[in-house]
Coordinates of N, CA and C in Angstrom, one line a residue:
M1 N -3.2 -19.4 -9.0 CA -4.6 -18.9 -9.0 C -4.5 -17.5 -9.5
E2 N -5.3 -17.2 -10.6 CA -5.3 -15.9 -11.2 C -6.4 -15.1 -10.6
I3 N -6.1 -13.9 -10.2 CA -7.1 -13.0 -9.7 C -7.8 -12.2 -10.8
I4 N -9.1 -12.3 -10.8 CA -9.9 -11.5 -11.8 C -10.1 -10.1 -11.2
F5 N -9.4 -9.1 -11.6 CA -9.3 -7.8 -11.0 C -10.7 -7.2 -10.9
E6 N -11.5 -7.2 -12.0 CA -12.8 -6.5 -12.0 C -13.9 -7.3 -11.3
K7 N -13.7 -8.6 -11.0 CA -14.8 -9.4 -10.4 C -14.5 -9.8 -9.0
R8 N -13.3 -9.5 -8.5 CA -13.0 -10.0 -7.1 C -13.4 -9.0 -6.1
Y9 N -14.0 -9.4 -5.0 CA -14.4 -8.5 -3.9 C -13.6 -8.8 -2.7
C10 N -13.5 -7.8 -1.8 CA -12.8 -8.0 -0.5 C -13.3 -7.0 0.5
K11 N -13.0 -7.4 1.8 CA -13.4 -6.5 2.9 C -12.1 -6.0 3.6
E12 N -11.0 -6.5 3.3 CA -9.7 -6.1 3.9 C -8.6 -6.2 2.9
L13 N -7.7 -5.2 2.8 CA -6.6 -5.3 2.0 C -5.3 -4.9 2.9
K14 N -4.3 -5.7 2.7 CA -3.0 -5.4 3.5 C -1.9 -5.3 2.5
Y15 N -1.1 -4.2 2.6 CA 0.0 -4.0 1.7 C 1.2 -3.9 2.7
I16 N 2.3 -4.6 2.4 CA 3.5 -4.5 3.2 C 4.6 -4.2 2.2
G17 N 5.3 -3.1 2.4 CA 6.4 -2.7 1.6 C 7.7 -2.6 2.4
R18 N 8.8 -2.6 1.7 CA 10.1 -2.5 2.3 C 11.0 -1.6 1.5
Y19 N 11.7 -0.7 2.2 CA 12.7 0.2 1.5 C 14.0 -0.5 1.7
E20 N 14.7 -0.8 0.6 CA 16.0 -1.4 0.5 C 17.0 -0.4 0.9
T21 N 17.6 -0.6 2.1 CA 18.7 0.3 2.6 C 19.6 -0.5 3.5
E22 N 20.8 -0.1 3.6 CA 21.7 -0.7 4.5 C 21.5 -0.3 6.0
G23 N 21.0 0.9 6.2 CA 20.7 1.4 7.5 C 19.2 1.4 7.8
L24 N 18.8 2.1 8.8 CA 17.4 2.1 9.2 C 17.0 3.6 9.0
L25 N 15.7 3.8 8.7 CA 15.2 5.1 8.6 C 15.1 5.7 10.0
S26 N 15.2 7.0 10.0 CA 15.3 7.7 11.3 C 13.9 8.0 11.9
Y27 N 12.9 7.5 11.4 CA 11.5 7.9 11.9 C 10.6 6.7 11.9
N28 N 9.7 6.7 12.8 CA 8.6 5.7 12.9 C 7.3 6.5 13.0
I29 N 6.3 6.2 12.1 CA 5.1 7.0 12.1 C 3.9 6.0 12.0
Q30 N 2.8 6.3 12.7 CA 1.6 5.6 12.6 C 0.5 6.6 12.4
R31 N -0.4 6.3 11.4 CA -1.5 7.2 11.1 C -2.8 6.3 10.9
E32 N -3.9 6.9 11.2 CA -5.2 6.2 11.0 C -6.1 7.2 10.3
W33 N -6.8 6.8 9.3 CA -7.7 7.6 8.6 C -9.1 6.9 8.5
A34 N -10.1 7.7 8.4 CA -11.5 7.1 8.2 C -12.1 7.9 7.0
L35 N -12.5 7.2 6.0 CA -13.1 7.8 4.8 C -14.4 7.2 4.6
Q36 N -15.3 7.9 3.8 CA -16.5 7.3 3.4 C -16.7 7.7 1.9
R37 N -17.0 6.7 1.1 CA -17.3 6.9 -0.3 C -18.5 6.0 -0.7
E38 N -19.4 6.6 -1.3 CA -20.6 5.8 -1.8 C -21.2 4.9 -0.7
K39 N -21.4 5.5 0.5 CA -22.0 4.8 1.6 C -21.1 3.6 2.2
I40 N -19.9 3.5 1.8 CA -19.0 2.5 2.3 C -17.9 3.2 3.2
K41 N -17.7 2.7 4.4 CA -16.7 3.3 5.3 C -15.4 2.5 5.1
Y42 N -14.4 3.3 5.0 CA -13.0 2.8 4.9 C -12.2 3.2 6.1
N43 N -11.6 2.3 6.7 CA -10.6 2.6 7.8 C -9.2 2.2 7.2
V44 N -8.3 3.2 7.3 CA -7.0 3.1 6.8 C -6.0 3.2 7.9
E45 N -5.1 2.2 8.0 CA -4.0 2.3 9.0 C -2.7 2.2 8.3
I46 N -1.9 3.2 8.5 CA -0.6 3.3 7.8 C 0.5 3.3 8.9
M47 N 1.4 2.4 8.8 CA 2.5 2.3 9.8 C 3.8 2.2 9.1
T48 N 4.7 3.1 9.4 CA 6.1 3.1 8.9 C 7.0 2.9 10.1
V49 N 7.7 1.7 10.1 CA 8.6 1.4 11.2 C 10.0 1.0 10.6
M50 N 11.0 1.7 10.9 CA 12.4 1.5 10.4 C 12.4 1.5 8.9
N51 N 12.4 0.4 8.2 CA 12.4 0.5 6.7 C 11.2 -0.3 6.1
R52 N 10.2 -0.4 6.9 CA 9.0 -1.2 6.5 C 7.7 -0.4 6.6
K53 N 6.9 -0.5 5.6 CA 5.6 0.3 5.6 C 4.5 -0.8 5.5
S54 N 3.5 -0.6 6.3 CA 2.3 -1.5 6.1 C 1.1 -0.6 6.0
I55 N 0.2 -0.9 5.1 CA -1.1 -0.2 4.9 C -2.2 -1.2 5.0
I56 N -3.1 -1.0 5.9 CA -4.3 -1.9 6.0 C -5.5 -1.1 5.8
I57 N -6.3 -1.6 4.8 CA -7.6 -0.9 4.5 C -8.7 -1.9 4.8
T58 N -9.6 -1.5 5.7 CA -10.8 -2.3 6.0 C -12.0 -1.6 5.6
M59 N -13.0 -2.3 5.0 CA -14.2 -1.7 4.5 C -15.4 -2.2 5.3
S60 N -16.5 -1.4 5.3 CA -17.7 -1.8 6.1 C -18.5 -2.9 5.3
T61 N -18.2 -3.0 4.0 CA -18.9 -4.1 3.2 C -17.9 -4.5 2.1
S62 N -18.1 -5.6 1.5 CA -17.2 -6.0 0.4 C -17.2 -5.0 -0.8
V63 N -16.0 -4.8 -1.3 CA -15.8 -3.8 -2.3 C -15.0 -4.5 -3.4
L64 N -15.2 -4.0 -4.7 CA -14.4 -4.6 -5.8 C -12.9 -4.3 -5.5
L65 N -12.1 -5.3 -5.8 CA -10.7 -5.2 -5.6 C -10.1 -4.1 -6.4
S66 N -10.6 -3.9 -7.6 CA -10.1 -2.8 -8.5 C -10.3 -1.4 -7.8
K67 N -11.4 -1.2 -7.1 CA -11.6 0.1 -6.4 C -10.7 0.2 -5.2
V68 N -10.5 -0.8 -4.4 CA -9.7 -0.8 -3.3 C -8.2 -0.6 -3.7
H69 N -7.8 -1.3 -4.8 CA -6.5 -1.1 -5.3 C -6.2 0.3 -5.8
E70 N -7.2 0.9 -6.4 CA -7.1 2.3 -6.8 C -6.8 3.2 -5.6
L71 N -7.6 3.0 -4.5 CA -7.4 3.7 -3.3 C -6.0 3.5 -2.7
L72 N -5.5 2.3 -2.7 CA -4.2 1.9 -2.2 C -3.1 2.7 -3.0
C73 N -3.3 2.7 -4.3 CA -2.3 3.4 -5.2 C -2.3 4.9 -4.9
K74 N -3.4 5.5 -4.6 CA -3.4 6.9 -4.2 C -2.7 7.1 -2.9
I75 N -2.9 6.2 -2.0 CA -2.3 6.4 -0.7 C -0.8 6.2 -0.8
L76 N -0.4 5.2 -1.6 CA 1.1 5.0 -1.9 C 1.7 6.2 -2.5
R77 N 1.0 6.8 -3.4 CA 1.6 8.0 -4.1 C 1.8 9.1 -3.1
Y78 N 0.8 9.3 -2.2 CA 0.9 10.3 -1.1 C 2.1 10.0 -0.2
E79 N 2.1 8.7 0.2 CA 3.2 8.3 1.1 C 4.6 8.4 0.5
S80 N 4.7 8.1 -0.8 CA 6.0 8.2 -1.4 C 6.5 9.7 -1.4
L81 N 5.6 10.6 -1.6 CA 5.9 12.0 -1.6 C 6.3 12.4 -0.2
F82 N 5.5 12.0 0.8 CA 5.8 12.3 2.2 C 7.1 11.7 2.7
D83 N 7.4 10.5 2.4 CA 8.6 9.8 2.8 C 9.8 10.1 2.0
G84 N 9.6 10.5 0.7 CA 10.7 10.8 -0.1 C 11.4 9.5 -0.7
R85 N 10.7 8.4 -0.6 CA 11.2 7.1 -1.1 C 10.0 6.2 -1.4
F86 N 10.3 5.1 -2.1 CA 9.4 4.1 -2.5 C 9.6 2.8 -1.7
F87 N 8.6 2.2 -1.2 CA 8.7 1.0 -0.4 C 8.3 -0.2 -1.3
K88 N 9.3 -1.0 -1.7 CA 9.0 -2.1 -2.6 C 8.0 -3.1 -2.0
M89 N 7.1 -3.6 -2.8 CA 6.1 -4.5 -2.3 C 6.7 -5.8 -1.9
Q90 N 6.4 -6.2 -0.6 CA 6.8 -7.5 -0.1 C 5.6 -8.4 0.0
K91 N 4.4 -7.9 0.3 CA 3.2 -8.7 0.5 C 2.0 -7.9 0.2
Y92 N 1.0 -8.6 -0.5 CA -0.3 -8.0 -0.9 C -1.3 -9.0 -0.5
E93 N -2.2 -8.7 0.4 CA -3.2 -9.7 0.8 C -4.6 -9.1 0.8
I94 N -5.6 -9.9 0.4 CA -7.0 -9.5 0.5 C -7.7 -10.6 1.3
D95 N -8.4 -10.2 2.4 CA -9.1 -11.1 3.2 C -8.2 -12.3 3.7
N96 N -7.0 -12.0 4.1 CA -6.0 -13.0 4.5 C -5.6 -14.0 3.5
L97 N -5.8 -13.7 2.2 CA -5.3 -14.5 1.1 C -4.1 -13.8 0.4
D98 N -3.0 -14.4 0.3 CA -1.8 -13.8 -0.2 C -1.9 -13.8 -1.8
I99 N -2.0 -12.6 -2.4 CA -2.1 -12.5 -3.8 C -0.9 -11.7 -4.4
T100 N 0.2 -11.7 -3.7 CA 1.4 -10.9 -4.1 C 1.8 -11.2 -5.5
A101 N 1.9 -12.5 -5.9 CA 2.4 -12.9 -7.2 C 1.5 -12.3 -8.3
E102 N 0.2 -12.4 -8.1 CA -0.8 -12.0 -9.1 C -0.8 -10.4 -9.2
M103 N -0.5 -9.7 -8.1 CA -0.6 -8.3 -8.1 C 0.7 -7.6 -8.6
R104 N 1.8 -8.3 -8.8 CA 3.0 -7.7 -9.2 C 2.9 -7.0 -10.5
K105 N 2.1 -7.6 -11.4 CA 1.9 -6.9 -12.8 C 1.1 -5.7 -12.7
S106 N 0.3 -5.5 -11.6 CA -0.5 -4.3 -11.5 C 0.1 -3.2 -10.7
M107 N 1.3 -3.4 -10.2 CA 2.0 -2.4 -9.5 C 3.0 -1.6 -10.4
L108 N 3.2 -0.3 -10.1 CA 4.2 0.5 -10.8 C 5.6 -0.1 -10.5
S109 N 6.5 0.1 -11.5 CA 7.8 -0.4 -11.3 C 8.6 0.2 -10.1
Y110 N 8.1 1.3 -9.7 CA 8.8 1.9 -8.5 C 8.6 1.0 -7.3
Y111 N 7.5 0.3 -7.2 CA 7.2 -0.6 -6.1 C 7.7 -2.0 -6.4
E112 N 8.3 -2.3 -7.5 CA 8.7 -3.6 -7.9 C 10.2 -3.7 -8.3
G113 N 10.8 -2.6 -8.6 CA 12.2 -2.5 -9.1 C 13.2 -3.2 -8.2
E114 N 14.3 -3.6 -8.7 CA 15.3 -4.3 -8.0 C 16.3 -3.3 -7.3
K115 N 16.3 -2.0 -7.8 CA 17.2 -1.0 -7.3 C 16.4 0.2 -6.8
A116 N 16.9 1.0 -6.0 CA 16.3 2.2 -5.5 C 16.2 3.2 -6.6
Y117 N 15.1 3.9 -6.7 CA 14.9 4.9 -7.7 C 15.2 6.3 -7.1
T118 N 14.7 7.3 -7.6 CA 15.0 8.7 -7.2 C 14.8 8.8 -5.7
K119 N 15.7 9.3 -5.0 CA 15.6 9.6 -3.6 C 15.4 11.1 -3.3
F120 N 14.2 11.4 -2.7 CA 13.9 12.7 -2.4 C 14.4 13.0 -1.0
S121 N 14.6 14.3 -0.6 CA 15.0 14.6 0.8 C 13.8 14.4 1.7
Q122 N 14.1 14.0 2.9 CA 13.1 13.8 4.0 C 12.6 15.1 4.5
P123 N 11.3 15.3 4.6 CA 10.8 16.5 5.2 C 11.3 16.7 6.6
M124 N 11.6 18.0 6.9 CA 12.0 18.3 8.3 C 10.9 18.5 9.2
N125 N 11.0 18.0 10.4 CA 10.0 18.1 11.5 C 9.9 19.5 12.1

C-alpha cells in the first residue's frame, strides 16, 4: 500500500526509534508538549527509555500527513541535539496503521542508517 503523502490525513502519529548500542543509555526522560497551529491543537508526548524513543502526536482534528511529518522531523532534530544521538526508526504509525515501509524513503539517512553516525556528548544535568 503506497501512502500518498500530500493527500493522506491523520489524527495521530506514532514514531518509535531505537539507538543501536551494546549498553543502555543512562537516562530516562518523559516530556509532554501542547501546541496550537492554525486552530489545530497538537499534543506531543516524547518518551526516552533506555535506548528507545517514542514520539506520539495527537491532533484535535485530522491533519495532512505531510504537515504532521514536518512537525515530527522538527521534533526529531531537536531531540537529536538534546540526546546527542540519532534513534533509528523502528516503527511509524498513523491512526494505528503501520506505514513504516512507506515512510523509510521520507526519513533522513540518520534515522535509517545501519551504523551509528556522529556521537555528540550527552548534556550534563
